[in-house]
Coordinates of C-alpha atoms in Angstrom, one line a residue:
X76 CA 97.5 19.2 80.6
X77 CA 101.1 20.1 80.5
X78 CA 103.0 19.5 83.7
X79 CA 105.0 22.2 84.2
X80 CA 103.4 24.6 86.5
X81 CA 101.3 27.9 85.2
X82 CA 103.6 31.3 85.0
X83 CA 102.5 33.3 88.5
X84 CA 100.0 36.4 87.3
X85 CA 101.2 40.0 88.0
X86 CA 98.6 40.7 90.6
X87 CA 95.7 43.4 89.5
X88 CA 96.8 46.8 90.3
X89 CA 93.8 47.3 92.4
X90 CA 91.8 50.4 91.9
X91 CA 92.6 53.9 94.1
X92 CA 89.6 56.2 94.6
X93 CA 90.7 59.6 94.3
X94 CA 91.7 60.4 98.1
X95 CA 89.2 63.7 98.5
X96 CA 91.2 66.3 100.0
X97 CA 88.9 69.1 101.7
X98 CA 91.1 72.1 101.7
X99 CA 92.3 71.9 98.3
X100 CA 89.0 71.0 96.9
X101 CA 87.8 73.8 98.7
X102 CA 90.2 76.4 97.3
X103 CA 89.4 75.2 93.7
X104 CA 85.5 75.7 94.4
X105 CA 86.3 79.4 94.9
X106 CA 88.4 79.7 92.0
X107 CA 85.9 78.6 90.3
X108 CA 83.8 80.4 91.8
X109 CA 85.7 83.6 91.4
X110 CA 86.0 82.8 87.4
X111 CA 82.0 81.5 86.8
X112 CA 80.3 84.1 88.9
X113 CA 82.6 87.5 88.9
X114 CA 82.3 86.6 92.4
X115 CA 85.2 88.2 94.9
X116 CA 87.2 85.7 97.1
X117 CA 86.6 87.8 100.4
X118 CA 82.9 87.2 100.1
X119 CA 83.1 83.8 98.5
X120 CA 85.8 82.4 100.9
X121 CA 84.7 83.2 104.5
X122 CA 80.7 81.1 104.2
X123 CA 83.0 78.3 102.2
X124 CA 85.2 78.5 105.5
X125 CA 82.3 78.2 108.1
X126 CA 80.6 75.3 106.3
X127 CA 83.8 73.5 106.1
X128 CA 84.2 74.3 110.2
X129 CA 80.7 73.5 110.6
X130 CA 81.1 70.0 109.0
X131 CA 84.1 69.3 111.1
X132 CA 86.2 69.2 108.1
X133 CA 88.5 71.7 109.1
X134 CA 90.7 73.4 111.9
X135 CA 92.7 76.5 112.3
X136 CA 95.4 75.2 110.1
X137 CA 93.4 73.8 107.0
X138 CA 91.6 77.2 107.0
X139 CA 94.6 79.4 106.8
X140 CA 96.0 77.0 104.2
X141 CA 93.3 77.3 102.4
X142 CA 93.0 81.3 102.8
X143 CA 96.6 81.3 101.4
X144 CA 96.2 78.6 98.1
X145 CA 93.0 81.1 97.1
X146 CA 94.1 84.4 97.7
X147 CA 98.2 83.6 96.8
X148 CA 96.7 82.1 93.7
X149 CA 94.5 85.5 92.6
X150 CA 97.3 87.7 93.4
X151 CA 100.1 85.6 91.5
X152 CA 97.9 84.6 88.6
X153 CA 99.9 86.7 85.9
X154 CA 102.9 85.0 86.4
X155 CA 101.6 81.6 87.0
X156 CA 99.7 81.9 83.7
X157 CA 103.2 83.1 82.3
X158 CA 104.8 79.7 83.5
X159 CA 102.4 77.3 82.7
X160 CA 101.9 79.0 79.0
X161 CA 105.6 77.8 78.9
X162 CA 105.0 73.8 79.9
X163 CA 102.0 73.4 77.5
X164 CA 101.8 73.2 74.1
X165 CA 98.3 75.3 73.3
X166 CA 97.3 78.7 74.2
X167 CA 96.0 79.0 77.6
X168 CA 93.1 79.8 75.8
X169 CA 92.9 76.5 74.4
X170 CA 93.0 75.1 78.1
X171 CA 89.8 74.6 80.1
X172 CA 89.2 76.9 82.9
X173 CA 89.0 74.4 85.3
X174 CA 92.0 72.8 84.6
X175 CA 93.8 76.2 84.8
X176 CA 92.8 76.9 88.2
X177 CA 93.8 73.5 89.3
X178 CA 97.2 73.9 87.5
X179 CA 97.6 77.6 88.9
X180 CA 97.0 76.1 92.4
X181 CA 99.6 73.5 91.9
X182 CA 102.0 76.4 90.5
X183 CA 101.1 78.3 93.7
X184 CA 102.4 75.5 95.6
X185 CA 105.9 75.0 93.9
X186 CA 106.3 78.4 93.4
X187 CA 104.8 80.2 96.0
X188 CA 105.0 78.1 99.1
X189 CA 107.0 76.1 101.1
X190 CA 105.0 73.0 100.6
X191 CA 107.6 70.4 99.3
X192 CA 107.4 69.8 95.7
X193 CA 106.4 65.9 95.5
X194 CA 103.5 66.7 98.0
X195 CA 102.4 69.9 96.0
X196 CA 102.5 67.6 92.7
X197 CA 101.0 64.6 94.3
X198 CA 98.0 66.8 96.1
X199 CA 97.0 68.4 93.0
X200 CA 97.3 65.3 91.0
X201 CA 94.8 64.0 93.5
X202 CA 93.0 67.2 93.3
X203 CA 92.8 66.8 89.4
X204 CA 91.5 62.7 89.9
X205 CA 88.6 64.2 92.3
X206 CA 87.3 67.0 89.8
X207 CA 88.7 66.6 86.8
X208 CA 88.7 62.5 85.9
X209 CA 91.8 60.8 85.5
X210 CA 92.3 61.7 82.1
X211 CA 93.1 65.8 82.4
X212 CA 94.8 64.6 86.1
X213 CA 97.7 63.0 83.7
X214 CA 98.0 66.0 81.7
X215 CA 98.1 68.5 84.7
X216 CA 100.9 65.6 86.4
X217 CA 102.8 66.6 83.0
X218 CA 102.6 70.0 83.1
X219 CA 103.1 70.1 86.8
X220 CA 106.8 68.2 86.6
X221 CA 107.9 70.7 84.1
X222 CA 107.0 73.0 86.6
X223 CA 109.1 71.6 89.0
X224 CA 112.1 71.5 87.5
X225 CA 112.8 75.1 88.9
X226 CA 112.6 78.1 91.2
X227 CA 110.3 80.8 90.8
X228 CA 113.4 83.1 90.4
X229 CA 114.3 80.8 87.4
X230 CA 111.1 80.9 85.9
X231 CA 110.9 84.7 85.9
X232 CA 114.4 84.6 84.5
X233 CA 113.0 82.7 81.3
X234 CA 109.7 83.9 81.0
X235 CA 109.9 87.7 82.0
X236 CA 110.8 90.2 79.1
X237 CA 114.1 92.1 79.8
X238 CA 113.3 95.3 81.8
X239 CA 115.7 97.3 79.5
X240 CA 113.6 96.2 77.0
X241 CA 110.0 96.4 78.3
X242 CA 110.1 97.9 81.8
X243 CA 106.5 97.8 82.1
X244 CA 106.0 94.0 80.7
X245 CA 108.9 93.1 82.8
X246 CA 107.4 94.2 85.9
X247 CA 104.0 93.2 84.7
X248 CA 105.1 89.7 84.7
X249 CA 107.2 89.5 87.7
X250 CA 104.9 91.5 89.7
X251 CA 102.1 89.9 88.7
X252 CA 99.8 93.2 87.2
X253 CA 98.1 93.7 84.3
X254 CA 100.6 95.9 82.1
X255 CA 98.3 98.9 81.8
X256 CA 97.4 99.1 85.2
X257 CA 101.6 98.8 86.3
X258 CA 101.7 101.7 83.8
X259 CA 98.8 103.9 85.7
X260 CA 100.4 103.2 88.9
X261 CA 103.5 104.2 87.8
X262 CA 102.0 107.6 86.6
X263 CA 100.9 108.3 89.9
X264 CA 103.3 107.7 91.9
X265 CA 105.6 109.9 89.8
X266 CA 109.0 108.0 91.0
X267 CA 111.6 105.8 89.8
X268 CA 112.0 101.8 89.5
X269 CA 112.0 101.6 93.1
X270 CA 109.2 103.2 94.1
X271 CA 107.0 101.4 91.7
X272 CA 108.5 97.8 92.2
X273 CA 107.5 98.3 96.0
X274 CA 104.3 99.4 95.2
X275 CA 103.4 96.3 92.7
X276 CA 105.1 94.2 96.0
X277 CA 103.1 95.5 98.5
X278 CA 99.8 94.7 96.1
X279 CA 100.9 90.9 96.6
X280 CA 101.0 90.9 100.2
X281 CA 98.6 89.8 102.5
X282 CA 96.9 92.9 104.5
X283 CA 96.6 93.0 108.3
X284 CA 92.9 92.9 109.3
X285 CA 92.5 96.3 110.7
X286 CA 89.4 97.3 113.0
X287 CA 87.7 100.2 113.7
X288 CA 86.4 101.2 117.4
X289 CA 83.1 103.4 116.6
X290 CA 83.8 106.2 119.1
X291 CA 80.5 106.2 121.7
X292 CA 80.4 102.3 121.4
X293 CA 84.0 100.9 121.7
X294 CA 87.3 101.8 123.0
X295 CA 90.6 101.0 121.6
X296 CA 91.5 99.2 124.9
X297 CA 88.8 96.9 124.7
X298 CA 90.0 96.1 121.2
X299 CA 93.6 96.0 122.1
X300 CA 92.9 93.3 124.7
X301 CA 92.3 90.8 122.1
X302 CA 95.0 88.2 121.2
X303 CA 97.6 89.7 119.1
X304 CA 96.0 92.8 119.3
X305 CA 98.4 96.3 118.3
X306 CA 97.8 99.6 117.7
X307 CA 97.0 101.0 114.9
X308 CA 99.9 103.4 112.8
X309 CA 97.4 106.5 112.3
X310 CA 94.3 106.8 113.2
X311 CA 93.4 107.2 116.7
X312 CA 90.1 104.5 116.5
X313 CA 92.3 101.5 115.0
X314 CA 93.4 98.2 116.1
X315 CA 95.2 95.4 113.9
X316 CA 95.3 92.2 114.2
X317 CA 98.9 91.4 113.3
X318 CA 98.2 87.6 112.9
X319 CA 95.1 87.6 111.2
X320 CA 92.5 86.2 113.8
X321 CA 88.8 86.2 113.4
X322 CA 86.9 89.3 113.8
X323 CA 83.7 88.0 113.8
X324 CA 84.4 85.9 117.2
X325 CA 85.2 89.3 118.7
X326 CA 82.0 90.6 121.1
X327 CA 82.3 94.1 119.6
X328 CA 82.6 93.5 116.3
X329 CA 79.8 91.2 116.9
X330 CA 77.7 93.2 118.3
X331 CA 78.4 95.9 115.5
X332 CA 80.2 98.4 118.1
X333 CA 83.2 97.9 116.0
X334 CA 84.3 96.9 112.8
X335 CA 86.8 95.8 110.2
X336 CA 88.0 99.0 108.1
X337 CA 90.7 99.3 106.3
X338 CA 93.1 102.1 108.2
X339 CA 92.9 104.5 104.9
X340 CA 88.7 104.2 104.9
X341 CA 89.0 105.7 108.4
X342 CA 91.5 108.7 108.0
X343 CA 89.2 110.0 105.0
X344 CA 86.5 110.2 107.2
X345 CA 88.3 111.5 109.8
X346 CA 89.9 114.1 107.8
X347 CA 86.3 115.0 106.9
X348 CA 85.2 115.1 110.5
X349 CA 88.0 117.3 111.5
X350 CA 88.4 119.8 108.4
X351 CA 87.1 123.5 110.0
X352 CA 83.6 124.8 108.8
X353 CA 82.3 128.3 109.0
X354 CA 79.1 128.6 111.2
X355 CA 77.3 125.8 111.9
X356 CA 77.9 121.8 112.3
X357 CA 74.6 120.0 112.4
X358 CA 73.9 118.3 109.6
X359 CA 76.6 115.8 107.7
X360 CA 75.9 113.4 104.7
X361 CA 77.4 110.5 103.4
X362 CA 76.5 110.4 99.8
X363 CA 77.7 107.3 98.4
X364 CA 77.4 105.1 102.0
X365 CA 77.8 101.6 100.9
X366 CA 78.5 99.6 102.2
X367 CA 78.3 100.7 105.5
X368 CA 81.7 101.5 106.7
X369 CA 82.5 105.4 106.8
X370 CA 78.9 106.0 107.2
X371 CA 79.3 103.9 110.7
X372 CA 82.3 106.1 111.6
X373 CA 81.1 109.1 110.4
X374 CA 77.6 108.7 112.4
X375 CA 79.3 107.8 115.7
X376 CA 81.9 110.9 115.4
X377 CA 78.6 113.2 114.5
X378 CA 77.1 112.0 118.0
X379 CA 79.5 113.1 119.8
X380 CA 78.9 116.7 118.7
X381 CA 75.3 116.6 118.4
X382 CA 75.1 116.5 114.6
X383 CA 72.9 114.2 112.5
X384 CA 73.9 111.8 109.5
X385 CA 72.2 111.0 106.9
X386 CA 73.4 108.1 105.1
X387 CA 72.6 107.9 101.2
X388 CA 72.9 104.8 99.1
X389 CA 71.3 104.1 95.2
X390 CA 71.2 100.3 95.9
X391 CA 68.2 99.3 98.5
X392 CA 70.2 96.4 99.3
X393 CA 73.9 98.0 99.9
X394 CA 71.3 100.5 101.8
X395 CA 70.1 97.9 104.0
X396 CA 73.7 97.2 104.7
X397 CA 74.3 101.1 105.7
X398 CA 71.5 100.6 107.9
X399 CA 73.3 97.3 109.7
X400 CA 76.4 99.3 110.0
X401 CA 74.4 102.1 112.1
X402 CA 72.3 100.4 113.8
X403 CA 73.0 101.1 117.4
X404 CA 74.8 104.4 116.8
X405 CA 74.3 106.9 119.5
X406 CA 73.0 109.8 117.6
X407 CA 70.1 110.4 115.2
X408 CA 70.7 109.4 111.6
X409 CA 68.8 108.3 108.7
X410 CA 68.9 106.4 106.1
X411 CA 68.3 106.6 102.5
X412 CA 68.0 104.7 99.6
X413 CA 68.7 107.3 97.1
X414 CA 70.7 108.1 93.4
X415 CA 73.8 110.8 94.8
X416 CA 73.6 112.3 91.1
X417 CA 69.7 113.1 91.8
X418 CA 69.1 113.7 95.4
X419 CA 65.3 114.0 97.4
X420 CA 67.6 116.8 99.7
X421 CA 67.6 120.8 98.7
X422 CA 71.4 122.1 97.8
X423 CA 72.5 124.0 100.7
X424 CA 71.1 121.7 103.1
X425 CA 74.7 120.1 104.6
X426 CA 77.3 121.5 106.3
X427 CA 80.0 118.3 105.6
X428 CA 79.1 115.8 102.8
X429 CA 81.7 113.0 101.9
X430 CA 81.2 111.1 98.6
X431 CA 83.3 107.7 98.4
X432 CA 82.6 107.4 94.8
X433 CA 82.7 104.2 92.7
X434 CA 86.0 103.1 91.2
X435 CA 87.8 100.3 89.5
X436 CA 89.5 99.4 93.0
X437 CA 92.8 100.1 92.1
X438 CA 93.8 101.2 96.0
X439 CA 92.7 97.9 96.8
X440 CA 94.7 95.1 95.4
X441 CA 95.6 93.7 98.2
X442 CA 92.1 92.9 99.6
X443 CA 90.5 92.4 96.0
X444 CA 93.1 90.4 93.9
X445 CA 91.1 89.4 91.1
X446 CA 90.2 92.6 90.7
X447 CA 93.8 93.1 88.7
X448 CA 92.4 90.9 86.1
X449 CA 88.5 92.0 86.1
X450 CA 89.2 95.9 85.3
X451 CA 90.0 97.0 81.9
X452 CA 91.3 100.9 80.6
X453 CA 87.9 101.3 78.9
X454 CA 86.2 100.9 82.7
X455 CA 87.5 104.6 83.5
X456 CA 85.2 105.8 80.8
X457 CA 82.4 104.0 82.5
X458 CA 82.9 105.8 85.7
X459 CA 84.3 108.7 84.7
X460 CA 80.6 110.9 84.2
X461 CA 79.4 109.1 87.5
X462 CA 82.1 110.4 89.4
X463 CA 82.2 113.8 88.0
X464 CA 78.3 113.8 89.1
X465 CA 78.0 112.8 92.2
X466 CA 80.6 115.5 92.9
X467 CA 79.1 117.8 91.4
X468 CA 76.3 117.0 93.5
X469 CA 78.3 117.1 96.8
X470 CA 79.3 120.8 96.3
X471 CA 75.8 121.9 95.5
X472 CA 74.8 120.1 99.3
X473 CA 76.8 121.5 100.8
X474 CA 76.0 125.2 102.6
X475 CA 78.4 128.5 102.0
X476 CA 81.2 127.7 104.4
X477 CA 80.9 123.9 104.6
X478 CA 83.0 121.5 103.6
X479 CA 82.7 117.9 101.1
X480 CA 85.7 115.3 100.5
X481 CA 85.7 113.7 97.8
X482 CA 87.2 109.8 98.3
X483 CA 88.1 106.9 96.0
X484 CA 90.0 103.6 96.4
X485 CA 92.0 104.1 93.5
X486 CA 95.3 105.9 92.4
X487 CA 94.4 106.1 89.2
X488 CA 94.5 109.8 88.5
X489 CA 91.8 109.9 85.8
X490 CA 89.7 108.7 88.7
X491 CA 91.4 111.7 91.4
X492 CA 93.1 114.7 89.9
X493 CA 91.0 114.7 86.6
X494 CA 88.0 114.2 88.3
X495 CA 89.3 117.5 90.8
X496 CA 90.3 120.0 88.0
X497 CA 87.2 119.4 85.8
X498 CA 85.3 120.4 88.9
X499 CA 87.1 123.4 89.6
X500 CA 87.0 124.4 86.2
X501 CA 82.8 124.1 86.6
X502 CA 82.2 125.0 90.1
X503 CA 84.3 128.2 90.9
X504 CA 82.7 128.5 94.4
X505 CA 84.3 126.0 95.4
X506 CA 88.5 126.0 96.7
X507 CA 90.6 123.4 97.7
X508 CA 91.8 122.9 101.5
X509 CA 95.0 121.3 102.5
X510 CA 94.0 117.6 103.6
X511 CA 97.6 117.2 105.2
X512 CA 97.1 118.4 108.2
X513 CA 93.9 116.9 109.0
X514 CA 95.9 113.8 109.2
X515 CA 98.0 114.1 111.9
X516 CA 101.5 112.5 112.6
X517 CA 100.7 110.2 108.4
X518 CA 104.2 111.1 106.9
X519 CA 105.0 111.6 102.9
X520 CA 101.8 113.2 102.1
X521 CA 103.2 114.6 99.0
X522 CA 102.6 118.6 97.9
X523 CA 99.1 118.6 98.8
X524 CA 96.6 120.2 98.8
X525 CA 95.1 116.8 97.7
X526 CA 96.3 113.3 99.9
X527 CA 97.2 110.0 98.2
X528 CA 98.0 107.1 100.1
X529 CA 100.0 104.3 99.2
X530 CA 100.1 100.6 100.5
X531 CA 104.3 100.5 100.1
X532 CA 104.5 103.8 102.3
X533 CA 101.7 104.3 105.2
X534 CA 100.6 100.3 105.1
X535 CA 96.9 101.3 104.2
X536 CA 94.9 100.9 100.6
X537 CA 95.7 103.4 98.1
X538 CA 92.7 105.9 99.0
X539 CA 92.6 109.3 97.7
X540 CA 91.0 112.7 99.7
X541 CA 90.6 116.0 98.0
X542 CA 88.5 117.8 100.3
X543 CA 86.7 121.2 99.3
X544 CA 85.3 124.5 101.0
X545 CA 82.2 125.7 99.4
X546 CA 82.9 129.8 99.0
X547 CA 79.9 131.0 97.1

């Protein structure tokens, strides 16, 4: 044996479990969620939230963080895909799903937060160990240094196409839209650079939560006494919660007295509710219901003048949600579960009818992110004949002298003005009224007769009224 003495080992790097980290594994679950199941976040998010609470896993803080990585992840997915297709050396299509979310989440971080950069890289390194394996947790380390290594302003700079030379791939990318939707938008808005580039903005903003107080049940003072309570900007029944807060711990909305609608949703029906008929008021309809929101409005405001609602809905189960929404409403109403386009009613039998008719969701980016990247142009075809029906169907409800509105959540205007003219050109009894001044004190309401609101300009989803008299 020799005698000089053995060389020291280089201790054993001892093995590191992944460190599980709740709110960012919980944000990648509803990605995934999101991308498996055509699920939305708003309903995927919130029972993902009260589990997590419910375990003790989370607090206040961990919850809005993870509100922010999921829906500030939807909303900036174009561009983040843009950035990350410029740090790996496949298509994105090449890349698995799952680690795409995790590496959009990370991108989110640098990019869209202040979080600093070696915890956003280390945290979804981790995040990457815990539901990836270590192997795809090196490559999304790799991809997530290049990231790193600037801005977001300096990524758009290199990855953006010139807006001289693409204006609506430019703002696509920047803005974080699918390019034919930037170009529908733009369309309908009818403006310059600066009127679009807010609009695509605004999309990527979080919304206030806005409730409703369901006149008859709830007052806007017993709303407004809640913790960062304001007023709303239009409609006389609104509240908003200007730093988020949750509505379900509020006793009205609880108890269904109140509810969360966006500000838009509840001048339509207002509008509707205040538009003058001829003769008689005593029997309104709400033909497309679902799920619940207007109808809730609509039944409480028919109450108070001793009308009756009924409330139709195809789906049985969206129905059963109209039916939550009423339950507890002051005045007689019923409910149906009924197809708008071939009603159990006789024509003539209403004297206002609103029909919030399916859309692509356009006017509600905001809320519905992913929707951006769900909708194609062929979709309009798909609704276009349902729409035009269950028009059509509203102006054959409604009596000689009432009124219908027809609603949608989208800008789009083969989804508003098309839909209109074609069924002016078909039903000549019918006229259009001005909706402007049924909206009292909403500025930049355009020419009329027809309203279209914007998110950039009245803070409200982009919903669309054209409201009709029945003359013949």
């Amino acid at each position: 044996m020799s005698d000089q003495p053995r060389r020291p080992r280089k201790p054993a790097k001892p093995y590191r479990r992944p460190r599980k980290d709740p709110v960012r594994v919980l944000a990648f679950e509803a990605l995934r969620a999101v991308d498996e199941r055509d699920a939305y976040a708003n309903l995927v998010l919130p029972p993902l939230l009260r589990k997590a609470r419910e375990d003790g896993d989370f607090d206040a803080r961990d919850a809005a963080l993870a509100t922010e990585l999921v829906y500030g992840t939807l909303r900036r997915q174009g561009t983040y895909d843009a950035v990350i297709a410029a740090c790996v050396d496949r298509p994105l299509r090449e890349v698995d799903p799952p680690v795409l979310d995790v590496l959009s989440l990370g991108a989110h971080q640098l990019l869209g937060t202040r979080i600093p950069t070696h915890a956003a890289v280390s945290a979804s390194v981790e995040l990457a160990r815990v539901v990836l394996g270590d192997g795809r947790a090196k490559f999304v380390n790799a991809v997530l240094r290049k990231i790193a290594q600037d801005d977001l302003d300096g990524w758009l700079e290199r990855v953006a196409p010139p807006y001289d030379a693409d204006p609506e791939d430019h703002l696509a990318v920047v803005h974080s839209h699918p390019r034919w939707v930037v170009s529908a938008l733009w369309d309908s808005l009818g403006g310059g650079r600066d009127g679009i580039e807010d609009l695509l903005r605004a999309d990527n903003e979080r919304p206030e939560v806005t409730l409703v107080a369901r006149p008859g049940r709830a007052t806007t003072a017993e709303l407004l006494d809640e913790e960062a309570a304001v007023p709303g900007r239009w409609s006389p029944h609104a509240v908003r919660l200007a730093e988020g807060g949750e509505p379900g711990a509020i006793a009205a909305v609880a108890e269904g007295r109140a509810g969360v609608q966006d500000e838009g949703s509840q001048l339509v029906a207002l509008a509707l509710a205040n538009a003058p008929v001829e003769g008689r008021d005593r029997m309104w309809l709400d033909g497309c219901a679902g799920p619940g929101g207007k109808a809730a409005l609509l039944g409480a405001l028919a109450a108070e003048r001793g009308a009756v609602l009924l409330a139709s809905e195809k789906q049985p189960h969206r129905a059963g949600l109209v039916a939550r929404a009423l339950a507890g409403n002051p005045g007689p109403y019923q409910v149906v579960a009924a197809d708008g386009t071939r009603p159990p009613w006789r024509p003539g039998s209403f004297d206002r009818v609103l029909v919030d008719v399916p859309c692509t969701g356009l006017g509600a980016l905001r809320r519905r992110p992913e929707a951006r990247w769900r909708r194609r142009p062929e979709d309009l075809e798909g609704f276009a004949p349902l729409q035009r029906g269950l028009l059509r169907t509203a102006l054959e409800s409604v009596r000689v002298g009432g009124v219908v509105g027809y609603a949608t959540c989208s800008p789009h205007l083969a989804e508003t003005r098309a839909v209109v003219a074609d069924l002016l050109r078909q039903f000549p009894d019918a006229d259009l009224i001005d909706a402007r001044p049924l909206l009292p004190g909403v500025p930049d309401l355009g020419e009329g007769p027809d309203v279209q609101l914007w998110p950039h300009v009245h803070g409200t989803d982009a919903m669309y009224l054209a409201l009709f008299r029945r003359t013949g």
